[in-house]
Amino acid sequence: MHLDPFELHQPATVDEALCIYRDHAGDADYLAGGTDLLPNYKMHLNLRRHLIALGGIPELGGIALGRLGSMTRLADLEGSGPVAGAYPGVAEAVAEVATPLVRASGTVGGNLMLETRCFFFNQSRFWRASLGYCLKAEGAVCHVVPQKEKCYATFSGDLAPALAVLDAEVEVATDRGRTRIPLIDLYDLRGDGIRRHTLPPSAIVVAVHLPPIARQRLGTYRKLRIRPAFDFPELGVAVAVRFEGSSVAELRVAVGGLETAPRRFDELTDPLAGQQLTEERIRELAGAITRSVRPVYNTFLPPDYRRRMTGVFVRRALVDLAPASSAAA
Amino acid sequence: MASPTPPSPTGPFRLLGHRIPYVEGPLKVTGRAEYTDDLRRPGMLVGKLLRSPWPHARLLSIDTRRARAMPGVVTVLTGERYPTPFGVLPITHDETAIAVGKARYIGDILAAVAAVDELTAERALTAIEFHIEPLPEYADPRVGAEPVAEPIHAPGLRGSNVQKEVVQHFGDVDAAFAQAAFTARVRCRFAGVTHAFTEPLVTLAEATPDGRLTVYSATQVPHYLHRTLSEVLHLPMHRIRVVKPEVGGGFGGKSDPLPHEIACAALSLETGRPVKMLLDREEIFYTNHGRHPTENVVRIAMDRDGHLLAYDIEALLEGGAWSSFGTVTTYYNGVLAMGPYRVPNFRYRGRRVYTNRPPSGAMRAHGGTNIRYSIEVALDELAEHAQLDPFDLRSRNALPPCSTTINQFRITSTSFLRCLDAARRASEWDTKFRCLPYGRGVGLGCGFYISGSNSPIHFTPVMPQSTVHLKIDMDGGITVHSMQADIGQGSNTLLAAIVAEVLGADLDRVHVQRVDSDVSPIDIGSYSSRVTFMMGNAARRAAEEIRARLVNAAAELLRRPPSELRVGHERIEVADQPQVAVSFLDALHKAMENSGALTASGSFSTQKLGGDFKGARAGTAPAYSFAAYVAQVRVDSETGMVTVEKVWAAFDCGRALNRLAVEGQIEGAIHMGLGQLLSETMNYRASRLMNPALLDYKILAPDQMPEVEVLLVGEDDPEGPFGAKEAGEGPLVATLPAVANAIYDAVGVRCRELPVTPDRLERLVRARRAEGYAWKEDR
Ligand SMILES: Cc1cc2nc3c(=O)[nH]c(=O)nc-3n(C[C@H](O)[C@H](O)[C@H](O)COP(=O)(O)OP(=O)(O)OC[C@H]3O[C@@H](n4cnc5c(N)ncnc54)[C@H](O)[C@@H]3O)c2cc1C
Ligand code: SF4
C-alpha cells in the first residue's frame, strides 16, 4: 500500500492556514500528527491533494492548566503532572489512547476531530471495491444498516468524553473569525458518521479550554477493548462528579465509542444534584443510559454486549467515585 | 566470545544445556541483519499482483493490453503462461501461481505486473480488464461436504467440495462405550487463526543471461521452493539457486511454496531483470495457510477406575481454496490424539472441505492444537464426573516409555509423569483447584507432539532428511553449510553450538553460512519440529568425523594412541594426564598436512516406522514431546474479561540443548496459544475476511502475557542429538485447554467456541446464572 502523492503546505499562522484551505476548498485536509489521517490515506479513504500541516503554527501549541493547545502531543499531555493531577479522568483517557508511538505523534486536536470508524470503511480500496463502496466513501449504500440512508460509523476518540464531562470548551477559528463553543457541541448525534463534527470543513480547532472548577471534581475514564495496549475504544465511559458532603453537587457522564458521536447525559444526571448517590440511584442511572444508547455492529465486539457493558462501566465508575458513606458496591 | 552464563544444572556439556545467546543476535538488535527486503539489485523492477475481488468466478477473458501499454510497465503475466499446478504435497497439486480459468477466493492472484516502480505497477493493475461469470460461493464447509452445483476443484466425494476424507478404526469403540462407567461428549468450534509473522512475505528473483535464476525469499523450506520453481517454470533444479536471507518468523506460514514466489520468479524470467515483490499485510492475510477453522466432536469412554477405554472423534476442517498441507492436517486431527495417554480403542472420521476462502494450511502445532483442546476439556469433564483429580486421571493413563500405541506409533522416551508431577507441585495445585474464590481458577492441560515427521514429503527412505557440511581451513574457522532454515527459532545457534561442543572449540570459531542451494546440502527445512532432532544428529556426525581426524593428528604429535586422548576446551589432551595436550590449532594444522582444509559431511535419515495400513505413516515420528501446563486465571464474571495470571509450563523436550531458546519457544508458544483461545480470529462474513489487518486481528499485546514458569523436566531421548527432542510446536497445545479448564474452575462455564472473546464468556456466565445454578460462591 502506498501513499498517493499530495502537496504539503506549511503555514505559520492560523489565518494563513485558513487562507490555503479556502484556495483548495474540497481538496484539502488539515494535518496534525497524521496518525489517523495518513493511515486512512493509505487506504485511499477520501483522499485530498493538499495537506495543510498545522505543526508550524505556534498559537496551536502550549499546554497549561486551563488551556491545551490543539497541537499538544498526547504524550506531552500524558506526561504533564499538573494537568494529570487536576483532571484525573483526562489523564486516564489519554494514557489509554493507542500506543506510546501513536501518542508521541498524535495530538489533542486530531483526537477530537478523529475520523469515525467502521468495519466496512477502515479497509483498503481493494477490499471496499470488492464489496461495493459505502456511503461514507464513494458509494451509495450503508453495509451496516442498508435500509437507512445514513452512516453509522462510530466515533472512537478517547479524549472527547473525558473532556466533555469537565464542561471543556473549544476555541475554533473559521473564515468568519474566532468562536468558543462547548466541546460537546462539536458533535451532534442527529448528524451521522460522515459529518463527524458540527464545524464547517475549513474550521481549525485552536485550543481546548478547561474550567478551573475541574480541580475539585473527581473523575475517571473506563475503556472497553480487547487489547489495552493498542485498541480503539469499543466503549468509553467518562464520569466527573463533585460532592458536597455526601451528596452530589454536580455530576456528568459521557460515553464514546458507541455511536456516531460522543454523548453526555445531562438530562439524566442533572436531577441527581443534591441527592445521595445510593446504590439504587446508580443502578437506575446506569440502566437509563444503557437503554438510550444504540451501537451498531461495525466494530469488533457485538453491539448488544457493548450496550450491556455501558451499564456495567457507568455503574462501576460511579461506585468507585462515590463517597464510602453513600454507595455500597 | 564469552562462554555462556550461568553454568546451570545442566549436565556434562560445556555449551549444550546452557543458555546460549543467538549467534545472529547482535546483528538483529542493531538492525544489521539482512532480510530479503533489504536486498537491492541493479535495474530491479517492482512486482505487484492483481487479486480477485470475487470469491468464486469463471474467468472468461482477460485483457492486459492497456496495462502493457502504460509507460514504465515492463510486463504483465496471466495464468496461462505458467499453468503447471503445484502444491506442497506431491499428491495434491491443485494450486497455480496465477489463477487459470477460475478465481477461487477473494485475494486469489489473477495477474502479475512488473514495472519500474510501485506506483506504476499499482496503476497498471487497475488497467487490467476481466470478463467473468460469477459462480456460487461456498463459505460453509457443512454445505460443501454435500454435493454442490459448482465444485471449487474437480468434484470430491459424491460431487462435493470434500478434498480429503480419513476414516480409521482400531479396536472396537462401540463395545468399549457399551461397557464404560463414564463418558463425555464435547463439540467444539474453532475459528481460523493465522501466523502473523513479523517479517512480511517478500521475494527477490533475478534471472541472469547465463541461463540461471536466483531467488531470495522469506521461506522456511528453501528446498520445497526450489523443487516447485523447477516444476512450474520448467527449469532444471541445478539452474535455479535459492537463497534464504534472515527470516523474521514463519510459524508454518512460510513452509508452502507460495504463489507469489513463483510469480515473482516468472516475472524475472520474462523481463530478464531482477524483480522484487513485497506483499502488504492484507495480501499476507489472504495468502494465509493458517490453522484450519474446525469443528470437532470428541467422545471419550472411561471405566470405573479412571482408565480410558476409547476415543471416538469426528472433525470437519475448512480448507479454503487449496489443498496445501491439508491431507496431513486431516490425518493429524485424529492421530495426534494418540498421546500422551494410552487409548485402547480409537475411531476417527475427518473431512477437509474446500471453500471459497483463503487457503488453510500448516500452523505451529499443526493439526494437534484443536483436537488437543477438545480432548483435554473432555478429560476435565470426565474427571469431574468420576470425582477424580484431573492430575490423577492423567497420570493413571500415561503412555509408558518404550511402548506402542494402538495405531502403532513407537514411543521411546517420555517424561510425561515427571511433567505432571512438576506442574502439580510448582503450581500448588492441591491447595487451589476448586478452592480459589469465585472468579479465580486453575486448570490443567496436557500436550503431545511429534518431533519431526518420520516420512518426509518427497524423499525415498534412502535419502537423508538432513545433511550438514563442515569445512575447517588453517585459520581455524569452522564453516557450516546446511539448508536448515533459521527463521528466528535459533537453529543456527544450535548448529554452531553442536559443532563447537563436539570439537571442543569456542563458539566464535563457528560460522553458519546463509542458506544457499548452490552450496548448502539439502535439509528439508523448518517445519514439523524436526530441525533439532534431524539437523542436530547430522551436525553431530559431521563434527565427530572431523574430531576423529583432529584426535589422530594430536595422537601423532603427542605420540600416544588416539584412544588415550580426549577433546578438551580448545585443545586435545591425554585423558588421564590433562596437562599433556596440544592446542586445537596445532592439531588442526597437523591434520591438514597432506589434505588441506578438512571437510566432512554428516546426515540423518529416518528408519521406517508405523504400521502397514492406509495412512499409517501420518504422525509417526522418531520421538514425541510431552507437556503438562497449569494456568491460573482471573475472570471478571460481569464483563467476561479473562486475565491469565500465570502459567506453569512443565515440558519434556528431552534434554534442552539451549535453555534460553527453549524458554523463548515455550513463552512464545503460550502467547500464540492464548491468542487463539482468547482473541484471534479470521473473522469471515461468508467468504469475506473482515479483518485483514493487525489492528483488527487481535494478537494479544505483551502486557497481556502472564508470568510463565518453565519447568524443563525431560530426560534424555535415546536417539535425539545429546538427548534432545523438540520444543518448537509442542509447547503450544497444552496452553489452550489449561486456560479453558481454569476458566471453568473460576466461573463454572465450558468454552466450546473459540476464541473465547469477552462477549461470548459474558453470555455463557449470564446463561449459567439464568439457569439458576450457582458455582463456587455457594460452597
Ligand atoms: C494503531 C492505532 C491505534 C489507535 N488507537 C486509538 C485509541 O485507542 N483511541 C483514540 O482516541 N485514538 C486512537 N487512534 C487514533 C489517532 O491516531 C489518535 O487519536 C490521535 O490523537 C490523532 O491525532 P493526530 O494529530 O495524529 O491526527 P491527524 O491524523 O493529523 O488528524 C485527524 C483528523 O483531525 C483533523 N484535525 C487534526 N487537527 C485538527 C485541528 N487542530 N483542527 C481541525 N481539524 C484537525 C485532520 O484533518 C484529520 O481529519 C489510533 C491510531 C492508530 C494508528
Ligand atoms: S456505517 Fe455504513 S455508511 Fe458508515 S462507514 Fe459503515 S458501512 Fe459505510
XYZ file of C-alpha atoms in Angstrom, chain B residues 88-617:
530
model
C 3.486 -28.711 -1.099
C 2.315 -32.337 -1.090
C 3.048 -34.274 -4.284
C -0.362 -35.947 -4.084
C -2.359 -32.727 -4.120
C -1.095 -30.378 -6.783
C -4.054 -28.045 -7.141
C -2.522 -24.568 -6.960
C -1.296 -22.407 -9.757
C 0.944 -19.378 -9.424
C -1.659 -17.228 -11.126
C -5.290 -18.275 -11.499
C -6.111 -20.358 -14.555
C -9.750 -20.453 -15.623
C -11.230 -19.668 -12.246
C -10.811 -17.376 -9.276
C -11.430 -19.237 -6.040
C -11.319 -16.706 -3.227
C -11.209 -13.004 -2.560
C -7.499 -12.363 -2.855
C -6.715 -15.108 -5.388
C -3.995 -13.971 -7.782
C -5.258 -13.037 -11.257
C -2.279 -11.327 -12.837
C 1.224 -10.117 -12.078
C 2.852 -6.909 -13.221
C 6.495 -5.858 -13.304
C 7.089 -2.130 -13.542
C 9.753 0.426 -12.811
C 8.213 1.476 -9.510
C 5.431 0.645 -7.103
C 3.044 3.390 -8.151
C 3.299 2.467 -11.818
C 2.787 -1.198 -11.010
C -0.305 -0.474 -8.929
C -1.766 1.748 -11.625
C -1.172 -0.975 -14.194
C -3.178 -3.404 -12.075
C -6.218 -1.165 -12.337
C -5.910 -1.146 -16.143
C -6.317 -4.912 -16.500
C -9.811 -5.842 -17.656
C -11.707 -9.041 -16.942
C -14.849 -10.669 -18.139
C -16.091 -13.139 -15.613
C -19.034 -15.295 -14.795
C -19.846 -15.260 -11.109
C -20.160 -18.735 -9.597
C -21.951 -19.872 -6.469
C -19.879 -19.108 -3.399
C -19.134 -21.806 -0.814
C -18.139 -20.491 2.558
C -19.604 -23.114 4.854
C -17.828 -26.486 4.955
C -21.045 -28.167 6.060
C -22.651 -27.120 2.796
C -19.561 -28.095 0.819
C -19.495 -31.543 2.407
C -22.645 -32.351 0.434
C -22.978 -32.438 -3.359
C -22.726 -28.923 -4.786
C -23.632 -27.300 -8.098
C -20.191 -25.979 -8.955
C -17.363 -27.753 -7.110
C -14.412 -25.496 -6.406
C -11.956 -28.021 -7.833
C -12.543 -31.330 -9.549
C -15.513 -32.803 -7.672
C -14.687 -34.609 -4.449
C -16.747 -37.343 -2.817
C -20.191 -37.515 -4.457
C -19.719 -34.218 -6.269
C -18.957 -32.319 -3.120
C -16.165 -29.947 -2.146
C -14.610 -32.569 0.133
C -10.867 -32.583 -0.521
C -9.918 -35.405 1.835
C -11.701 -37.917 3.981
C -9.916 -40.047 6.550
C -11.591 -42.950 8.315
C -9.718 -45.022 10.876
C -10.828 -47.579 13.422
C -8.640 -49.508 15.834
C -10.074 -51.902 18.376
C -13.823 -51.849 18.978
C -15.037 -48.438 20.000
C -18.730 -49.257 20.283
C -18.062 -52.200 22.568
C -15.838 -50.009 24.725
C -18.561 -47.396 25.080
C -21.063 -50.090 25.944
C -19.055 -51.129 28.969
C -17.944 -47.623 30.036
C -18.732 -46.314 33.506
C -18.236 -42.716 32.433
C -18.494 -40.994 29.072
C -18.073 -37.448 27.879
C -19.020 -35.827 24.616
C -17.640 -32.471 23.595
C -18.375 -30.499 20.441
C -16.101 -27.529 19.828
C -15.801 -24.906 17.132
C -12.559 -23.173 16.345
C -12.206 -20.039 14.290
C -9.323 -19.976 11.845
C -6.177 -18.264 13.013
C -3.184 -17.134 11.042
C 0.558 -16.991 11.666
C 1.007 -13.220 11.606
C 4.777 -13.471 11.414
C 6.526 -10.124 11.710
C 8.532 -10.108 8.504
C 6.197 -9.785 5.542
C 6.259 -12.206 2.630
C 8.847 -10.988 0.167
C 10.767 -12.449 -2.740
C 13.528 -11.124 -4.970
C 14.165 -13.045 -8.176
C 16.953 -12.500 -10.641
C 17.179 -14.298 -13.955
C 20.606 -13.833 -15.478
C 21.898 -14.154 -19.062
C 23.822 -17.314 -18.177
C 20.504 -19.092 -18.039
C 20.317 -19.221 -14.274
C 17.696 -17.973 -11.891
C 18.446 -16.822 -8.345
C 15.561 -16.500 -5.908
C 15.926 -14.881 -2.495
C 12.857 -15.466 -0.407
C 11.392 -15.292 3.067
C 10.846 -19.021 3.319
C 11.175 -21.683 5.978
C 11.586 -24.503 3.462
C 14.030 -23.413 0.760
C 14.142 -26.902 -0.671
C 10.420 -27.178 -1.467
C 10.546 -23.764 -3.040
C 13.498 -24.947 -5.125
C 11.613 -28.012 -6.372
C 8.453 -26.114 -7.098
C 10.183 -23.356 -9.036
C 11.753 -26.029 -11.165
C 8.462 -27.823 -11.787
C 6.400 -24.777 -12.614
C 8.974 -22.743 -14.520
C 10.344 -25.795 -16.337
C 13.935 -25.097 -15.410
C 16.179 -27.873 -14.120
C 16.894 -27.524 -10.408
C 20.604 -27.085 -10.984
C 19.974 -23.881 -12.878
C 17.995 -22.418 -10.014
C 19.630 -21.060 -6.913
C 17.509 -20.446 -3.820
C 18.865 -18.212 -1.100
C 17.288 -17.704 2.294
C 18.396 -14.492 3.999
C 17.358 -13.882 7.621
C 13.690 -14.674 8.123
C 11.519 -12.847 10.629
C 9.237 -15.621 11.784
C 7.281 -18.252 9.902
C 5.167 -20.410 12.241
C 4.272 -22.570 9.229
C 3.174 -19.645 7.078
C 6.353 -19.754 5.031
C 6.527 -23.519 4.610
C 4.451 -23.965 1.461
C 5.957 -22.879 -1.822
C 3.784 -19.798 -2.243
C 2.296 -18.496 -5.473
C 3.807 -15.038 -5.178
C 7.287 -16.593 -5.030
C 6.701 -18.328 -8.317
C 5.015 -15.327 -9.886
C 7.946 -13.146 -8.909
C 10.430 -15.586 -10.427
C 8.303 -15.793 -13.559
C 8.325 -12.002 -13.903
C 12.092 -12.012 -13.707
C 12.365 -14.740 -16.336
C 10.033 -12.818 -18.623
C 11.791 -9.480 -18.235
C 15.365 -10.651 -17.780
C 15.628 -8.207 -14.907
C 15.658 -8.568 -11.138
C 12.155 -8.262 -9.669
C 11.243 -7.736 -6.049
C 7.804 -8.488 -4.723
C 6.879 -7.394 -1.211
C 3.370 -8.268 -0.106
C 1.448 -5.914 2.115
C -0.218 -7.150 5.270
C -3.631 -7.504 3.703
C -2.180 -9.750 0.988
C -0.479 -11.806 3.677
C -3.831 -12.361 5.347
C -5.206 -13.584 2.011
C -2.186 -15.840 1.478
C -2.989 -17.299 4.907
C -2.283 -21.072 5.025
C -3.107 -20.712 8.733
C -4.850 -23.023 11.165
C -7.975 -24.635 9.727
C -11.313 -23.402 11.013
C -12.520 -26.603 12.609
C -15.494 -28.221 14.195
C -14.878 -31.419 16.076
C -16.811 -33.843 18.240
C -14.885 -35.908 20.762
C -16.425 -38.761 22.724
C -14.426 -40.471 25.430
C -15.234 -43.607 27.357
C -13.681 -44.407 30.740
C -14.030 -47.289 33.158
C -14.898 -47.101 36.852
C -11.257 -46.806 37.902
C -10.477 -43.927 35.622
C -8.857 -45.882 32.805
C -9.569 -44.580 29.342
C -11.355 -47.086 27.148
C -11.939 -45.348 23.848
C -11.881 -42.191 21.784
C -14.431 -41.539 19.088
C -13.554 -38.437 17.085
C -15.056 -36.553 14.206
C -13.574 -33.467 12.641
C -14.694 -31.149 9.887
C -11.918 -28.898 8.609
C -12.411 -25.880 6.454
C -9.668 -25.960 3.873
C -10.135 -22.773 1.930
C -9.312 -22.724 -1.736
C -6.293 -25.044 -1.924
C -5.056 -28.334 -0.515
C -1.760 -27.126 0.896
C -0.783 -29.500 3.733
C -4.461 -30.351 4.191
C -4.250 -34.092 3.697
C -1.716 -34.250 6.525
C -3.847 -31.899 8.622
C -6.826 -34.173 8.179
C -4.873 -37.157 9.495
C -3.264 -35.179 12.307
C -6.611 -34.019 13.670
C -7.251 -37.639 14.544
C -3.949 -39.389 15.076
C -2.323 -36.716 17.216
C -4.884 -37.693 19.827
C -2.893 -40.913 20.386
C -0.781 -39.439 23.177
C 0.066 -38.695 25.909
C -2.428 -41.306 27.146
C -2.902 -44.963 26.411
C -6.043 -45.301 24.302
C -7.026 -48.924 23.624
C -9.847 -48.252 21.146
C -9.913 -45.465 18.644
C -12.176 -44.310 15.818
C -11.778 -41.256 13.695
C -13.558 -39.684 10.788
C -12.081 -36.483 9.455
C -13.055 -34.475 6.436
C -11.456 -31.445 4.886
C -13.648 -29.340 2.652
C -12.623 -26.733 0.110
C -14.283 -23.343 0.497
C -14.023 -20.055 -1.350
C -11.825 -18.599 1.314
C -8.081 -18.083 1.693
C -6.333 -21.447 1.962
C -5.748 -23.079 5.325
C -2.501 -24.947 5.873
C 0.121 -25.690 8.456
C 0.490 -23.516 11.516
C 2.575 -24.055 14.625
C 1.406 -27.248 16.342
C -0.112 -28.178 13.010
C -3.081 -30.474 13.306
C -2.502 -31.045 17.007
C -3.973 -27.949 18.582
C -7.715 -28.152 18.105
C -8.053 -31.875 18.767
C -5.883 -31.489 21.866
C -8.198 -28.782 23.155
C -11.315 -30.895 22.820
C -9.716 -33.925 24.428
C -8.266 -32.087 27.377
C -11.531 -30.287 28.020
C -13.427 -33.585 27.791
C -10.994 -35.177 30.247
C -11.626 -32.317 32.666
C -15.324 -33.122 32.464
C -14.720 -36.833 32.922
C -12.564 -36.190 35.961
C -15.368 -34.152 37.432
C -17.982 -36.865 36.744
C -15.765 -39.533 38.217
C -14.733 -37.308 41.130
C -11.117 -37.779 40.238
C -8.495 -35.103 40.415
C -7.585 -34.107 36.822
C -3.937 -34.895 37.555
C -4.755 -38.343 38.878
C -6.879 -39.146 35.857
C -3.992 -38.265 33.572
C -1.226 -39.999 35.443
C -3.341 -43.146 35.583
C -3.444 -43.228 31.788
C 0.033 -42.044 30.858
C 1.705 -43.838 27.961
C 4.750 -45.626 29.337
C 8.228 -45.261 27.809
C 9.185 -47.816 25.145
C 5.609 -48.603 24.221
C 3.470 -48.710 21.115
C 0.114 -47.023 20.636
C -2.828 -48.836 19.138
C -2.150 -47.209 15.775
C 1.489 -48.289 16.060
C 3.241 -45.100 16.989
C 6.546 -46.007 18.579
C 7.010 -44.185 21.874
C 10.609 -44.176 23.081
C 11.286 -41.571 25.746
C 8.527 -39.919 27.716
C 8.826 -37.856 30.846
C 5.123 -37.147 30.954
C 4.735 -38.318 34.555
C 7.556 -36.014 35.569
C 5.773 -33.162 33.773
C 2.584 -33.861 35.719
C 4.453 -34.045 38.958
C 6.404 -30.831 38.375
C 3.368 -28.820 37.288
C 1.267 -30.061 40.178
C 3.848 -29.174 42.776
C 5.046 -25.863 41.347
C 1.510 -24.548 40.919
C 0.408 -25.681 44.398
C -2.484 -27.304 42.610
C -3.825 -29.194 45.577
C -4.414 -26.010 47.552
C -6.051 -24.204 44.631
C -8.173 -26.489 42.484
C -11.857 -25.789 43.265
C -10.613 -23.871 46.323
C -9.957 -20.402 44.926
C -12.781 -17.892 45.310
C -15.377 -17.455 42.571
C -13.840 -15.683 39.586
C -10.434 -17.233 40.057
C -9.368 -20.656 38.974
C -6.702 -23.086 37.920
C -6.820 -25.591 35.094
C -4.702 -28.393 33.735
C -3.996 -29.083 30.088
C -1.525 -31.559 28.672
C 0.356 -31.898 25.427
C 1.835 -34.339 22.977
C 3.525 -33.540 19.700
C 5.744 -35.019 17.037
C 9.451 -34.343 16.992
C 9.958 -34.467 13.272
C 7.881 -36.255 10.722
C 9.249 -39.690 10.077
C 8.153 -39.731 6.467
C 9.448 -36.738 4.568
C 7.173 -35.500 1.846
C 9.347 -36.015 -1.197
C 12.042 -38.427 -0.264
C 12.685 -42.053 -0.753
C 13.708 -43.565 2.567
C 17.336 -43.805 1.483
C 17.666 -40.089 1.040
C 18.579 -38.246 4.226
C 16.217 -35.650 5.636
C 19.139 -33.593 6.783
C 22.744 -33.124 5.720
C 25.385 -30.848 7.225
C 28.762 -29.976 5.694
C 31.721 -28.675 7.645
C 34.895 -27.052 6.430
C 37.890 -26.002 8.538
C 40.860 -24.328 6.972
C 44.127 -23.197 8.508
C 42.576 -20.047 10.012
C 40.779 -22.331 12.424
C 37.352 -21.049 11.471
C 34.677 -23.676 11.031
C 32.183 -23.036 8.251
C 28.883 -24.875 8.432
C 26.632 -25.404 5.431
C 23.127 -26.731 5.676
C 19.769 -25.941 4.168
C 18.106 -25.996 7.574
C 16.227 -22.744 7.847
C 16.726 -20.477 10.818
C 13.566 -18.399 10.969
C 14.232 -16.883 14.355
C 13.923 -20.077 16.385
C 17.650 -20.381 16.952
C 18.651 -23.278 14.728
C 21.826 -21.517 13.510
C 22.894 -21.101 17.117
C 22.193 -24.721 17.881
C 24.054 -25.871 14.796
C 27.088 -23.802 15.804
C 26.898 -24.984 19.396
C 26.728 -28.661 18.485
C 29.767 -28.356 16.231
C 31.682 -26.358 18.847
C 30.718 -28.816 21.562
C 31.946 -31.863 19.664
C 35.191 -30.191 18.640
C 35.839 -28.518 21.983
C 36.084 -25.258 20.082
C 34.997 -21.785 21.103
C 31.637 -20.828 19.641
C 33.120 -17.900 17.750
C 35.147 -20.260 15.576
C 31.929 -21.488 14.006
C 30.202 -19.627 11.245
C 26.891 -20.893 9.903
C 26.607 -19.908 6.271
C 23.453 -18.362 4.881
C 21.261 -20.963 3.184
C 22.158 -21.058 -0.491
C 21.217 -24.034 -2.602
C 24.449 -23.709 -4.611
C 26.474 -24.644 -1.534
C 24.111 -25.851 1.207
C 23.390 -29.579 1.268
C 19.710 -30.417 1.412
C 17.799 -30.297 4.627
C 14.033 -30.210 4.290
C 13.637 -27.120 6.397
C 11.890 -25.763 9.404
C 8.598 -27.499 9.942
C 7.110 -30.378 11.927
C 9.543 -29.655 14.776
C 12.241 -31.673 13.050
C 15.280 -29.408 12.970
C 16.930 -30.013 16.337
C 16.422 -33.751 16.096
C 17.477 -34.295 12.499
C 19.872 -31.463 11.769
C 21.295 -31.912 15.247
C 22.132 -35.553 14.575
C 23.569 -34.709 11.146
C 25.716 -31.929 12.600
C 26.940 -34.142 15.357
C 28.016 -36.819 12.888
C 29.857 -34.339 10.674
C 31.655 -32.850 13.662
C 32.571 -36.271 15.015
C 34.198 -37.112 11.721
C 36.383 -34.003 11.969
C 37.056 -34.702 15.620
C 38.394 -38.128 14.796
C 40.872 -36.578 12.390
C 41.963 -33.964 14.907
C 42.450 -36.623 17.546
C 44.515 -38.729 15.183
C 46.702 -35.730 14.372
C 47.105 -34.948 18.063
C 47.975 -38.567 18.692
C 50.823 -38.253 16.233
C 52.060 -35.053 17.867
C 51.796 -36.455 21.372
C 52.965 -39.933 20.414
C 50.027 -41.526 22.185
C 47.353 -43.823 20.810
C 44.155 -41.897 19.915
C 42.179 -43.981 22.383
C 44.029 -42.313 25.261
C 43.084 -38.819 24.133
C 40.024 -36.704 24.622
C 38.812 -33.335 23.432
C 39.107 -30.511 25.947
C 38.337 -26.840 25.626
C 40.301 -25.607 22.591
C 42.705 -28.488 22.948
C 43.163 -32.198 22.721
C 44.553 -33.742 25.857
C 45.575 -37.041 27.329
C 42.593 -38.292 29.230
C 44.303 -39.188 32.482
C 47.030 -36.541 32.186
C 45.212 -33.409 31.010
C 48.308 -31.203 31.356
C 49.715 -33.089 28.354
C 47.892 -31.568 25.402
C 48.081 -29.934 22.000
C 46.094 -26.889 21.072
C 43.142 -27.046 18.722
C 45.098 -25.135 16.065
C 48.201 -27.314 16.330
C 46.119 -30.427 15.955
C 44.273 -28.867 13.025
C 47.431 -27.850 11.195
C 48.880 -31.276 11.682
C 45.702 -32.886 10.380
C 45.794 -30.637 7.303
C 49.320 -31.586 6.353
C 48.508 -33.729 3.398
C 44.891 -32.871 2.762
C 44.429 -29.126 3.027
C 41.206 -27.903 4.550
C 39.274 -30.514 6.485
C 35.767 -31.179 5.268
C 33.143 -33.546 6.489
C 29.551 -34.403 5.836
C 27.010 -35.767 8.290
C 23.470 -36.770 7.595
C 20.347 -38.087 9.213
C 17.809 -40.486 7.751
C 14.796 -41.978 9.436
C 14.099 -45.668 9.587
C 10.664 -46.948 8.675
C 8.150 -46.562 11.477
C 4.463 -47.266 11.806
C 2.036 -49.907 10.622
C 1.076 -51.120 7.169
C -2.466 -49.762 6.856
C -3.532 -46.764 4.784
C -2.333 -43.540 6.372
C -0.158 -45.447 8.825
C 2.746 -43.080 8.459
